[in-house]
Amino acid sequence: MRVGVIGAGAVGGVIAALADRAGHDVEVTARGAQLDAIEQRGLRLTGHWGEHTARPRASARLHADEAHQFDLVLLTVKAQDARPALEANASALAGVPLVVVQNGLGGAAAAAAQLPATPVVGALALFAASYLSPGEVSITTPASTYLGLPKATDARPARPADDAALALAERVLGALLPIERTPNFEGAQWTKLIVNQINALPAITGLAVQETITDPRLRAVLTASMREAVDVARATGVRFETLLGLSDPLLRAFSAAPEPLARLLPRLMGRRMGSTPNPGSTLQSIRRGQLTEIDHLNGAVVDAARALGREAPVNAALVELVHRVERETEFVAPDAVAAAVAAARRG
Ligand SMILES: NC(=O)C1=CN([C@@H]2O[C@H](COP(=O)(O)OP(=O)(O)OC[C@H]3O[C@@H](n4cnc5c(N)ncnc54)[C@H](OP(=O)(O)O)[C@@H]3O)[C@@H](O)[C@H]2O)C=CC1
Ligand SMILES: CC(C)(CO)C(=O)C(=O)O
């Protein structure tokens, strides 16, 4: 099959290497040092899903013409880069099934709105991938990826082509990595957004996810931000889809439990991550001197709260702290993080 990957960084690099290893004809887009490295030395995958050096065709944009179309394309850029990346590759995507692997709530729906002639499938990756250096990516925690369709709208009603794209993506990707299908993609996006509450504190402190969870001051902040996000999600009327054992009843119980009991859930999530330090995708952006996706993670909780006429002070404080680190390029000590969040909670 001819498989394209737009944005072969951590997640896209892993999927491109796995597709290459399975014998697919793979083409990726990348930029800067990553593009140079892939062109010169290939794409090196290490970690839990084995080792492989792929030699995909790599350039700034996908190449396709009528006689040489892609069978499946994945979009694996950070949320803030999605629109221009799709625009640059729009001619290769007409009528071609597109899988949008993106955290946050809006990625798949935005791609579907931007490309009306392209069948769009949403994907939520629960595995952790690290971009180690240009051309080198690694799986630090293996886990499933959940596929589903973005909610149909009046502007983009449900279409058989989208169901066919979902079945194709499940078959092709399912042969490469653990894949599950979810009928309630919106609920799955919200559950993933709860999981992604683990991203902000590493980006603010420079610590690995596991270290932020071990630190009692930071685990208290994480517990508060997760509970706030669960409460906002529930107020929108969404039903959480079960991901990694995080079910709707469990998340409701987590939000209602006394705080010391609730703190056990992040601890469990940290244990499941294993011992290889996971920076999370947000700290990886900071380490590369880039802007982060935080407005689409904790920022999505703040936006959803505002739409309901509510506030989400813990999530808002974490967004602000991540932006501070982006601006000032200095990490914040755990005590100062706890103090800033406590001040935000007091109002
Ligand atoms: N890393 C992880 O463990 C996980 C990440 N995710 C999600 O997956 C998505 C991708 O994350 P991740 O792989 O970590 O991100 P990365 O930043 O590692 O990868 C994205 C890549 O796309 C490149 N890129 C961006 N725009 C373009 C463009 N227009 N043309 C060509 N290349 C482009 C980036 O280049 P540059 O570096 O120059 O910006 C980068 O190499 C995010 O939504 C993230 O939240 C989900 C689960 C796990
Ligand atoms: C799955 C997880 C939490 C892996 O770290 C992730 O989505 C991310 O880093 O953005």
mmCIF file of C-alpha atoms and ligand atoms in Angstrom:
data_model
loop_
_atom_site.group_PDB
_atom_site.id
_atom_site.type_symbol
_atom_site.label_atom_id
_atom_site.label_comp_id
_atom_site.label_asym_id
_atom_site.label_seq_id
_atom_site.Cartn_x
_atom_site.Cartn_y
_atom_site.Cartn_z
ATOM 1 C CA MET A 1 0.000 0.000 0.000
ATOM 2 C CA ARG A 2 1.093 3.557 -0.556
ATOM 3 C CA VAL A 3 1.097 5.225 2.882
ATOM 4 C CA GLY A 4 1.818 8.922 3.482
ATOM 5 C CA VAL A 5 2.698 10.533 6.829
ATOM 6 C CA ILE A 6 2.445 14.300 7.146
ATOM 7 C CA GLY A 7 4.787 15.393 9.959
ATOM 8 C CA ALA A 8 7.128 12.500 10.753
ATOM 9 C CA GLY A 9 8.107 13.561 14.286
ATOM 10 C CA ALA A 10 7.637 11.304 17.336
ATOM 11 C CA VAL A 11 4.259 9.723 16.531
ATOM 12 C CA GLY A 12 4.484 10.045 12.737
ATOM 13 C CA GLY A 13 8.053 8.742 12.745
ATOM 14 C CA VAL A 14 7.004 5.649 14.694
ATOM 15 C CA ILE A 15 4.055 4.915 12.403
ATOM 16 C CA ALA A 16 6.119 5.537 9.249
ATOM 17 C CA ALA A 17 8.866 3.179 10.490
ATOM 18 C CA LEU A 18 6.314 0.476 11.385
ATOM 19 C CA ALA A 19 4.619 0.827 7.968
ATOM 20 C CA ASP A 20 8.005 0.607 6.239
ATOM 21 C CA ARG A 21 8.907 -2.476 8.280
ATOM 22 C CA ALA A 22 5.620 -4.105 7.183
ATOM 23 C CA GLY A 23 6.555 -3.574 3.524
ATOM 24 C CA HIS A 24 4.351 -0.588 2.640
ATOM 25 C CA ASP A 25 5.546 2.054 0.197
ATOM 26 C CA VAL A 26 5.977 4.956 2.671
ATOM 27 C CA GLU A 27 6.456 8.655 2.002
ATOM 28 C CA VAL A 28 6.783 11.219 4.797
ATOM 29 C CA THR A 29 6.880 14.973 5.128
ATOM 30 C CA ALA A 30 9.136 16.679 7.633
ATOM 31 C CA ARG A 31 11.132 19.883 7.892
ATOM 32 C CA GLY A 32 14.420 21.294 9.174
ATOM 33 C CA ALA A 33 16.938 18.966 10.827
ATOM 34 C CA GLN A 34 14.404 16.113 10.913
ATOM 35 C CA LEU A 35 13.963 16.219 7.127
ATOM 36 C CA ASP A 36 17.741 16.382 6.553
ATOM 37 C CA ALA A 37 18.331 13.407 8.873
ATOM 38 C CA ILE A 38 15.614 11.243 7.282
ATOM 39 C CA GLU A 39 16.930 12.016 3.809
ATOM 40 C CA GLN A 40 20.529 11.268 4.783
ATOM 41 C CA ARG A 41 20.282 8.413 7.292
ATOM 42 C CA GLY A 42 16.657 7.259 7.275
ATOM 43 C CA LEU A 43 14.272 7.041 10.205
ATOM 44 C CA ARG A 44 15.455 4.961 13.185
ATOM 45 C CA LEU A 45 12.863 3.375 15.486
ATOM 46 C CA THR A 46 13.829 1.922 18.890
ATOM 47 C CA GLY A 47 12.000 1.002 22.084
ATOM 48 C CA HIS A 48 9.096 -1.272 22.932
ATOM 49 C CA TRP A 49 8.047 -2.047 19.363
ATOM 50 C CA GLY A 50 11.486 -3.184 18.227
ATOM 51 C CA GLU A 51 14.224 -1.638 16.167
ATOM 52 C CA HIS A 52 14.056 -0.725 12.522
ATOM 53 C CA THR A 53 15.678 1.788 10.205
ATOM 54 C CA ALA A 54 13.232 2.922 7.546
ATOM 55 C CA ARG A 55 14.234 4.637 4.335
ATOM 56 C CA PRO A 56 11.012 6.396 3.305
ATOM 57 C CA ARG A 57 10.890 9.019 0.614
ATOM 58 C CA ALA A 58 10.978 12.334 2.529
ATOM 59 C CA SER A 59 10.296 15.900 1.494
ATOM 60 C CA ALA A 60 8.439 19.047 2.487
ATOM 61 C CA ARG A 61 5.172 17.822 0.956
ATOM 62 C CA LEU A 62 3.593 14.628 -0.357
ATOM 63 C CA HIS A 63 3.879 13.809 -4.045
ATOM 64 C CA ALA A 64 0.850 12.410 -5.832
ATOM 65 C CA ASP A 65 -0.718 12.508 -9.272
ATOM 66 C CA GLU A 66 -3.633 10.664 -10.830
ATOM 67 C CA ALA A 67 -1.574 7.595 -11.646
ATOM 68 C CA HIS A 68 0.159 7.540 -8.270
ATOM 69 C CA GLN A 69 -2.322 8.169 -5.459
ATOM 70 C CA PHE A 70 -1.936 7.388 -1.759
ATOM 71 C CA ASP A 71 -4.076 4.602 -0.271
ATOM 72 C CA LEU A 72 -3.897 6.077 3.244
ATOM 73 C CA VAL A 73 -2.382 9.250 4.722
ATOM 74 C CA LEU A 74 -1.800 10.091 8.392
ATOM 75 C CA LEU A 75 -1.591 13.617 9.753
ATOM 76 C CA THR A 76 0.720 13.590 12.792
ATOM 77 C CA VAL A 77 1.669 17.234 13.380
ATOM 78 C CA LYS A 78 0.931 19.172 16.572
ATOM 79 C CA ALA A 79 -2.540 20.795 16.612
ATOM 80 C CA GLN A 80 -1.277 24.317 15.876
ATOM 81 C CA ASP A 81 0.473 23.071 12.698
ATOM 82 C CA ALA A 82 -2.439 21.050 11.305
ATOM 83 C CA ARG A 83 -4.159 23.646 9.153
ATOM 84 C CA PRO A 84 -1.092 24.792 7.162
ATOM 85 C CA ALA A 85 0.169 21.203 6.860
ATOM 86 C CA LEU A 86 -3.142 20.080 5.347
ATOM 87 C CA GLU A 87 -3.248 23.111 3.083
ATOM 88 C CA ALA A 88 0.234 22.332 1.737
ATOM 89 C CA ASN A 89 -0.774 18.718 1.008
ATOM 90 C CA ALA A 90 -4.387 19.273 -0.075
ATOM 91 C CA SER A 91 -3.856 18.183 -3.697
ATOM 92 C CA ALA A 92 -2.482 14.789 -2.572
ATOM 93 C CA LEU A 93 -5.422 14.287 -0.203
ATOM 94 C CA ALA A 94 -8.485 14.695 -2.462
ATOM 95 C CA GLY A 95 -10.584 11.547 -1.951
ATOM 96 C CA VAL A 96 -7.784 9.823 -0.009
ATOM 97 C CA PRO A 97 -8.573 8.431 3.478
ATOM 98 C CA LEU A 98 -6.878 10.630 6.089
ATOM 99 C CA VAL A 99 -6.219 9.577 9.689
ATOM 100 C CA VAL A 100 -5.749 12.537 12.035
ATOM 101 C CA VAL A 101 -3.628 11.485 15.030
ATOM 102 C CA GLN A 102 -3.965 14.466 17.346
ATOM 103 C CA ASN A 103 -4.570 15.205 20.996
ATOM 104 C CA GLY A 104 -7.245 17.703 22.022
ATOM 105 C CA LEU A 105 -10.903 17.866 21.027
ATOM 106 C CA GLY A 106 -11.014 19.453 17.586
ATOM 107 C CA GLY A 107 -8.391 17.922 15.263
ATOM 108 C CA ALA A 108 -10.402 15.421 13.239
ATOM 109 C CA ALA A 109 -13.433 17.711 12.923
ATOM 110 C CA ALA A 110 -11.257 20.644 11.805
ATOM 111 C CA ALA A 111 -9.559 18.480 9.152
ATOM 112 C CA ALA A 112 -12.952 17.257 7.925
ATOM 113 C CA ALA A 113 -14.194 20.851 7.656
ATOM 114 C CA GLN A 114 -11.018 21.954 5.866
ATOM 115 C CA LEU A 115 -11.024 19.088 3.327
ATOM 116 C CA PRO A 116 -14.623 18.347 2.298
ATOM 117 C CA ALA A 117 -13.555 15.814 -0.373
ATOM 118 C CA THR A 118 -11.371 13.789 1.998
ATOM 119 C CA PRO A 119 -12.744 10.973 4.207
ATOM 120 C CA VAL A 120 -11.432 11.703 7.725
ATOM 121 C CA VAL A 121 -10.834 9.266 10.598
ATOM 122 C CA GLY A 122 -9.816 10.433 14.079
ATOM 123 C CA ALA A 123 -7.092 8.637 16.042
ATOM 124 C CA LEU A 124 -6.104 8.891 19.704
ATOM 125 C CA ALA A 125 -2.686 7.411 20.438
ATOM 126 C CA LEU A 126 -2.232 6.145 23.988
ATOM 127 C CA PHE A 127 1.338 4.991 23.377
ATOM 128 C CA ALA A 128 4.175 7.339 24.317
ATOM 129 C CA ALA A 129 6.705 8.225 21.642
ATOM 130 C CA SER A 130 9.854 10.288 22.046
ATOM 131 C CA TYR A 131 11.735 12.230 19.404
ATOM 132 C CA LEU A 132 15.281 11.493 20.625
ATOM 133 C CA SER A 133 17.278 13.409 18.012
ATOM 134 C CA PRO A 134 16.824 14.179 14.310
ATOM 135 C CA GLY A 135 15.873 10.928 12.557
ATOM 136 C CA GLU A 136 15.524 8.930 15.825
ATOM 137 C CA VAL A 137 12.261 8.072 17.536
ATOM 138 C CA SER A 138 11.463 5.654 20.332
ATOM 139 C CA ILE A 139 8.463 4.043 21.980
ATOM 140 C CA THR A 140 8.746 4.564 25.743
ATOM 141 C CA THR A 141 5.319 3.132 26.670
ATOM 142 C CA PRO A 142 3.386 0.783 24.375
ATOM 143 C CA ALA A 143 -0.435 1.093 24.333
ATOM 144 C CA SER A 144 -3.387 1.060 21.947
ATOM 145 C CA THR A 145 -4.512 3.692 19.474
ATOM 146 C CA TYR A 146 -8.266 4.303 19.262
ATOM 147 C CA LEU A 147 -9.926 5.078 15.934
ATOM 148 C CA GLY A 148 -13.307 6.702 15.382
ATOM 149 C CA LEU A 149 -15.221 9.155 13.258
ATOM 150 C CA PRO A 150 -15.661 12.834 14.131
ATOM 151 C CA LYS A 151 -19.259 13.787 14.887
ATOM 152 C CA ALA A 152 -21.358 14.279 11.750
ATOM 153 C CA THR A 153 -22.608 17.838 11.280
ATOM 154 C CA ASP A 154 -25.130 19.550 8.986
ATOM 155 C CA ALA A 155 -22.213 20.832 6.925
ATOM 156 C CA ARG A 156 -20.617 17.387 6.829
ATOM 157 C CA PRO A 157 -23.229 14.636 7.285
ATOM 158 C CA ALA A 158 -22.197 10.975 7.843
ATOM 159 C CA ARG A 159 -20.999 9.422 4.583
ATOM 160 C CA PRO A 160 -20.282 5.826 3.519
ATOM 161 C CA ALA A 161 -16.776 6.972 2.423
ATOM 162 C CA ASP A 162 -15.958 7.836 6.053
ATOM 163 C CA ASP A 163 -17.039 4.345 7.238
ATOM 164 C CA ALA A 164 -14.946 2.775 4.475
ATOM 165 C CA ALA A 165 -11.959 4.920 5.512
ATOM 166 C CA LEU A 166 -12.400 3.815 9.130
ATOM 167 C CA ALA A 167 -12.463 0.133 8.095
ATOM 168 C CA LEU A 168 -9.368 0.598 5.912
ATOM 169 C CA ALA A 169 -7.465 2.450 8.651
ATOM 170 C CA GLU A 170 -8.374 -0.248 11.178
ATOM 171 C CA ARG A 171 -7.134 -2.992 8.831
ATOM 172 C CA VAL A 172 -3.905 -1.302 7.696
ATOM 173 C CA LEU A 173 -2.867 0.224 11.042
ATOM 174 C CA GLY A 174 -4.122 -2.810 12.994
ATOM 175 C CA ALA A 175 -1.422 -4.888 11.289
ATOM 176 C CA LEU A 176 1.251 -2.461 12.559
ATOM 177 C CA LEU A 177 0.293 -1.548 16.141
ATOM 178 C CA PRO A 178 -2.503 -2.225 18.674
ATOM 179 C CA ILE A 179 -5.657 -0.591 17.309
ATOM 180 C CA GLU A 180 -9.156 -0.366 18.768
ATOM 181 C CA ARG A 181 -12.255 1.183 17.282
ATOM 182 C CA THR A 182 -14.518 3.435 19.344
ATOM 183 C CA PRO A 183 -18.134 4.270 18.461
ATOM 184 C CA ASN A 184 -18.122 7.324 20.738
ATOM 185 C CA PHE A 185 -15.153 9.301 19.431
ATOM 186 C CA GLU A 186 -16.127 12.503 21.228
ATOM 187 C CA GLY A 187 -16.230 10.630 24.558
ATOM 188 C CA ALA A 188 -12.871 9.049 23.725
ATOM 189 C CA GLN A 189 -11.392 12.478 22.972
ATOM 190 C CA TRP A 190 -12.508 13.711 26.376
ATOM 191 C CA THR A 191 -11.044 10.671 28.157
ATOM 192 C CA LYS A 192 -7.784 11.266 26.262
ATOM 193 C CA LEU A 193 -7.906 14.912 27.318
ATOM 194 C CA ILE A 194 -8.105 13.731 30.940
ATOM 195 C CA VAL A 195 -5.031 11.524 30.315
ATOM 196 C CA ASN A 196 -3.278 14.491 28.705
ATOM 197 C CA GLN A 197 -3.576 16.422 31.948
ATOM 198 C CA ILE A 198 -0.231 14.717 32.624
ATOM 199 C CA ASN A 199 1.416 16.832 29.891
ATOM 200 C CA ALA A 200 1.442 20.296 31.470
ATOM 201 C CA LEU A 201 3.534 19.669 34.599
ATOM 202 C CA PRO A 202 6.538 18.152 32.749
ATOM 203 C CA ALA A 203 6.464 21.122 30.345
ATOM 204 C CA ILE A 204 6.433 23.535 33.305
ATOM 205 C CA THR A 205 9.041 21.803 35.476
ATOM 206 C CA GLY A 206 11.246 19.984 32.942
ATOM 207 C CA LEU A 207 10.648 16.685 34.804
ATOM 208 C CA ALA A 208 9.479 13.413 33.247
ATOM 209 C CA VAL A 209 5.795 12.535 33.648
ATOM 210 C CA GLN A 210 6.677 9.796 36.155
ATOM 211 C CA GLU A 211 8.681 12.264 38.302
ATOM 212 C CA THR A 212 5.833 14.792 38.399
ATOM 213 C CA ILE A 213 3.496 12.043 39.580
ATOM 214 C CA THR A 214 5.910 10.888 42.291
ATOM 215 C CA ASP A 215 6.247 14.431 43.670
ATOM 216 C CA PRO A 216 3.364 14.883 46.180
ATOM 217 C CA ARG A 217 3.056 18.644 45.480
ATOM 218 C CA LEU A 218 2.772 18.084 41.734
ATOM 219 C CA ARG A 219 0.527 15.031 42.081
ATOM 220 C CA ALA A 220 -1.898 17.189 44.096
ATOM 221 C CA VAL A 221 -1.923 19.754 41.266
ATOM 222 C CA LEU A 222 -2.430 17.010 38.654
ATOM 223 C CA THR A 223 -5.279 15.488 40.652
ATOM 224 C CA ALA A 224 -6.961 18.903 40.896
ATOM 225 C CA SER A 225 -6.593 19.624 37.176
ATOM 226 C CA MET A 226 -7.898 16.171 36.229
ATOM 227 C CA ARG A 227 -10.901 16.517 38.540
ATOM 228 C CA GLU A 228 -11.662 19.964 37.188
ATOM 229 C CA ALA A 229 -11.481 18.621 33.625
ATOM 230 C CA VAL A 230 -13.766 15.687 34.488
ATOM 231 C CA ASP A 231 -16.307 18.095 36.012
ATOM 232 C CA VAL A 232 -16.244 20.350 32.928
ATOM 233 C CA ALA A 233 -16.623 17.354 30.599
ATOM 234 C CA ARG A 234 -19.584 16.062 32.588
ATOM 235 C CA ALA A 235 -21.208 19.498 32.513
ATOM 236 C CA THR A 236 -21.032 19.404 28.680
ATOM 237 C CA GLY A 237 -23.070 16.181 28.836
ATOM 238 C CA VAL A 238 -20.358 13.973 27.333
ATOM 239 C CA ARG A 239 -20.099 10.303 28.303
ATOM 240 C CA PHE A 240 -16.464 9.263 28.727
ATOM 241 C CA GLU A 241 -15.439 6.371 26.506
ATOM 242 C CA THR A 242 -13.268 3.772 28.235
ATOM 243 C CA LEU A 243 -9.579 4.139 27.348
ATOM 244 C CA LEU A 244 -6.884 2.209 29.232
ATOM 245 C CA GLY A 245 -9.454 1.209 31.843
ATOM 246 C CA LEU A 246 -10.513 4.837 32.451
ATOM 247 C CA SER A 247 -14.272 4.438 32.198
ATOM 248 C CA ASP A 248 -17.139 6.868 32.690
ATOM 249 C CA PRO A 249 -18.077 5.424 36.140
ATOM 250 C CA LEU A 250 -14.425 5.411 37.251
ATOM 251 C CA LEU A 251 -13.894 9.042 36.255
ATOM 252 C CA ARG A 252 -17.137 10.072 37.972
ATOM 253 C CA ALA A 253 -16.038 8.274 41.144
ATOM 254 C CA PHE A 254 -12.605 9.945 40.849
ATOM 255 C CA SER A 255 -14.203 13.380 40.716
ATOM 256 C CA ALA A 256 -16.473 12.676 43.722
ATOM 257 C CA ALA A 257 -13.871 10.933 45.923
ATOM 258 C CA PRO A 258 -12.117 12.632 48.862
ATOM 259 C CA GLU A 259 -8.919 14.251 47.529
ATOM 260 C CA PRO A 260 -6.403 11.829 49.174
ATOM 261 C CA LEU A 261 -8.259 8.889 47.605
ATOM 262 C CA ALA A 262 -8.479 10.620 44.223
ATOM 263 C CA ARG A 263 -4.686 11.027 44.181
ATOM 264 C CA LEU A 264 -4.386 7.262 43.733
ATOM 265 C CA LEU A 265 -5.556 7.484 40.106
ATOM 266 C CA PRO A 266 -2.618 9.570 38.809
ATOM 267 C CA ARG A 267 -0.312 7.278 40.783
ATOM 268 C CA LEU A 268 -1.800 4.279 38.967
ATOM 269 C CA MET A 269 -1.424 6.045 35.618
ATOM 270 C CA GLY A 270 2.248 6.742 36.417
ATOM 271 C CA ARG A 271 2.873 3.099 37.314
ATOM 272 C CA ARG A 272 1.285 1.922 34.061
ATOM 273 C CA MET A 273 3.656 4.158 32.137
ATOM 274 C CA GLY A 274 6.618 2.006 33.172
ATOM 275 C CA SER A 275 10.094 3.136 34.107
ATOM 276 C CA THR A 276 11.427 4.660 30.868
ATOM 277 C CA PRO A 277 11.182 8.425 31.496
ATOM 278 C CA ASN A 278 8.343 9.882 29.414
ATOM 279 C CA PRO A 279 8.632 13.634 28.819
ATOM 280 C CA GLY A 280 5.204 13.733 27.170
ATOM 281 C CA SER A 281 4.718 15.475 23.845
ATOM 282 C CA THR A 282 4.437 18.966 25.385
ATOM 283 C CA LEU A 283 7.813 18.963 27.161
ATOM 284 C CA GLN A 284 9.314 17.624 23.921
ATOM 285 C CA SER A 285 8.165 20.818 22.157
ATOM 286 C CA ILE A 286 9.675 22.943 24.949
ATOM 287 C CA ARG A 287 12.983 21.076 24.723
ATOM 288 C CA ARG A 288 13.090 21.848 21.002
ATOM 289 C CA GLY A 289 12.416 25.545 21.665
ATOM 290 C CA GLN A 290 8.975 25.341 20.032
ATOM 291 C CA LEU A 291 5.534 26.596 20.961
ATOM 292 C CA THR A 292 3.410 23.885 22.562
ATOM 293 C CA GLU A 293 -0.050 22.476 22.014
ATOM 294 C CA ILE A 294 -1.178 23.542 25.495
ATOM 295 C CA ASP A 295 -4.035 25.759 24.221
ATOM 296 C CA HIS A 296 -5.519 22.559 22.725
ATOM 297 C CA LEU A 297 -4.997 20.496 25.921
ATOM 298 C CA ASN A 298 -5.652 22.277 29.246
ATOM 299 C CA GLY A 299 -6.751 25.229 27.098
ATOM 300 C CA ALA A 300 -9.569 23.104 25.636
ATOM 301 C CA VAL A 301 -10.867 22.523 29.174
ATOM 302 C CA VAL A 302 -10.797 26.271 29.865
ATOM 303 C CA ASP A 303 -12.653 26.953 26.580
ATOM 304 C CA ALA A 304 -15.276 24.275 27.284
ATOM 305 C CA ALA A 305 -15.818 25.708 30.776
ATOM 306 C CA ARG A 306 -16.200 29.246 29.378
ATOM 307 C CA ALA A 307 -18.766 28.024 26.837
ATOM 308 C CA LEU A 308 -20.805 26.829 29.829
ATOM 309 C CA GLY A 309 -20.358 30.127 31.689
ATOM 310 C CA ARG A 310 -17.964 28.494 34.166
ATOM 311 C CA GLU A 311 -14.313 28.809 35.044
ATOM 312 C CA ALA A 312 -11.541 26.220 35.159
ATOM 313 C CA PRO A 313 -8.919 28.010 37.283
ATOM 314 C CA VAL A 314 -6.497 25.102 37.706
ATOM 315 C CA ASN A 315 -6.371 24.374 33.976
ATOM 316 C CA ALA A 316 -6.115 28.106 33.219
ATOM 317 C CA ALA A 317 -3.168 28.445 35.633
ATOM 318 C CA LEU A 318 -1.385 25.495 33.988
ATOM 319 C CA VAL A 319 -1.896 27.004 30.517
ATOM 320 C CA GLU A 320 -0.432 30.280 31.772
ATOM 321 C CA LEU A 321 2.570 28.535 33.360
ATOM 322 C CA VAL A 322 3.336 26.601 30.148
ATOM 323 C CA HIS A 323 3.175 29.840 28.150
ATOM 324 C CA ARG A 324 5.531 31.417 30.696
ATOM 325 C CA VAL A 325 8.063 28.621 30.124
ATOM 326 C CA GLU A 326 7.675 29.025 26.326
ATOM 327 C CA ARG A 327 8.422 32.773 26.699
ATOM 328 C CA GLU A 328 11.093 32.730 29.377
ATOM 329 C CA THR A 329 12.686 29.332 28.568
ATOM 330 C CA GLU A 330 13.141 28.624 32.270
ATOM 331 C CA PHE A 331 11.445 25.811 34.132
ATOM 332 C CA VAL A 332 9.443 26.508 37.285
ATOM 333 C CA ALA A 333 10.191 24.764 40.621
ATOM 334 C CA PRO A 334 7.473 22.450 42.051
ATOM 335 C CA ASP A 335 6.837 24.707 45.098
ATOM 336 C CA ALA A 336 6.277 27.719 42.838
ATOM 337 C CA VAL A 337 3.921 25.676 40.615
ATOM 338 C CA ALA A 338 1.901 24.537 43.638
ATOM 339 C CA ALA A 339 1.745 28.139 44.936
ATOM 340 C CA ALA A 340 0.612 29.554 41.563
ATOM 341 C CA VAL A 341 -2.126 26.932 41.245
ATOM 342 C CA ALA A 342 -3.264 27.428 44.853
ATOM 343 C CA ALA A 343 -3.502 31.195 44.228
ATOM 344 C CA ALA A 344 -5.539 30.586 41.066
ATOM 345 C CA ARG A 345 -7.916 28.289 42.980
ATOM 346 C CA ARG A 346 -8.474 30.957 45.648
ATOM 347 C CA GLY A 347 -9.351 33.367 42.827
HETATM 348 N N1 LIG B 1 4.570 12.055 21.366
HETATM 349 C C1 LIG B 1 3.647 11.295 21.944
HETATM 350 O O1 LIG B 1 3.961 10.413 22.765
HETATM 351 C C2 LIG B 1 2.201 11.448 21.618
HETATM 352 C C3 LIG B 1 1.724 12.501 20.855
HETATM 353 N N2 LIG B 1 0.389 12.574 20.562
HETATM 354 C C4 LIG B 1 -0.142 13.633 19.720
HETATM 355 O O2 LIG B 1 0.261 13.368 18.376
HETATM 356 C C5 LIG B 1 0.434 14.610 17.674
HETATM 357 C C6 LIG B 1 1.871 14.658 17.156
HETATM 358 O O3 LIG B 1 2.733 14.718 18.287
HETATM 359 P P1 LIG B 1 4.287 14.405 18.220
HETATM 360 O O4 LIG B 1 4.565 13.338 17.260
HETATM 361 O O5 LIG B 1 4.740 14.265 19.617
HETATM 362 O O6 LIG B 1 4.806 15.794 17.616
HETATM 363 P P2 LIG B 1 6.221 16.121 16.954
HETATM 364 O O7 LIG B 1 6.407 17.582 17.105
HETATM 365 O O8 LIG B 1 7.262 15.201 17.479
HETATM 366 O O9 LIG B 1 6.000 15.751 15.434
HETATM 367 C C7 LIG B 1 5.370 16.573 14.502
HETATM 368 C C8 LIG B 1 6.315 16.748 13.352
HETATM 369 O O10 LIG B 1 5.647 17.395 12.292
HETATM 370 C C9 LIG B 1 6.528 18.367 11.764
HETATM 371 N N3 LIG B 1 5.724 19.355 11.053
HETATM 372 C C10 LIG B 1 4.887 20.287 11.542
HETATM 373 N N4 LIG B 1 4.317 20.982 10.556
HETATM 374 C C11 LIG B 1 4.828 20.483 9.411
HETATM 375 C C12 LIG B 1 4.636 20.802 8.056
HETATM 376 N N5 LIG B 1 3.812 21.786 7.667
HETATM 377 N N6 LIG B 1 5.320 20.092 7.132
HETATM 378 C C13 LIG B 1 6.171 19.112 7.500
HETATM 379 N N7 LIG B 1 6.400 18.761 8.777
HETATM 380 C C14 LIG B 1 5.723 19.446 9.717
HETATM 381 C C15 LIG B 1 7.228 18.913 12.974
HETATM 382 O O11 LIG B 1 8.367 19.646 12.616
HETATM 383 P P3 LIG B 1 8.960 20.743 13.660
HETATM 384 O O12 LIG B 1 9.632 19.944 14.739
HETATM 385 O O13 LIG B 1 9.871 21.537 12.808
HETATM 386 O O14 LIG B 1 7.786 21.523 14.176
HETATM 387 C C16 LIG B 1 7.531 17.609 13.710
HETATM 388 O O15 LIG B 1 8.686 16.980 13.219
HETATM 389 C C17 LIG B 1 0.132 15.719 18.687
HETATM 390 O O16 LIG B 1 -1.204 16.129 18.575
HETATM 391 C C18 LIG B 1 0.374 15.031 20.029
HETATM 392 O O17 LIG B 1 -0.340 15.623 21.063
HETATM 393 C C19 LIG B 1 -0.494 11.618 20.980
HETATM 394 C C20 LIG B 1 -0.060 10.581 21.724
HETATM 395 C C21 LIG B 1 1.308 10.385 22.130
HETATM 396 C C1 LIG B 2 -0.154 9.273 25.605
HETATM 397 C C2 LIG B 2 0.646 10.472 26.067
HETATM 398 C C3 LIG B 2 0.174 10.879 27.418
HETATM 399 C C4 LIG B 2 2.026 9.959 26.099
HETATM 400 O O1 LIG B 2 2.890 10.723 26.830
HETATM 401 C C5 LIG B 2 0.422 11.645 25.169
HETATM 402 O O2 LIG B 2 -0.621 11.731 24.593
HETATM 403 C C6 LIG B 2 1.351 12.788 25.027
HETATM 404 O O3 LIG B 2 2.498 12.749 25.465
HETATM 405 O O4 LIG B 2 0.889 13.776 24.415
#
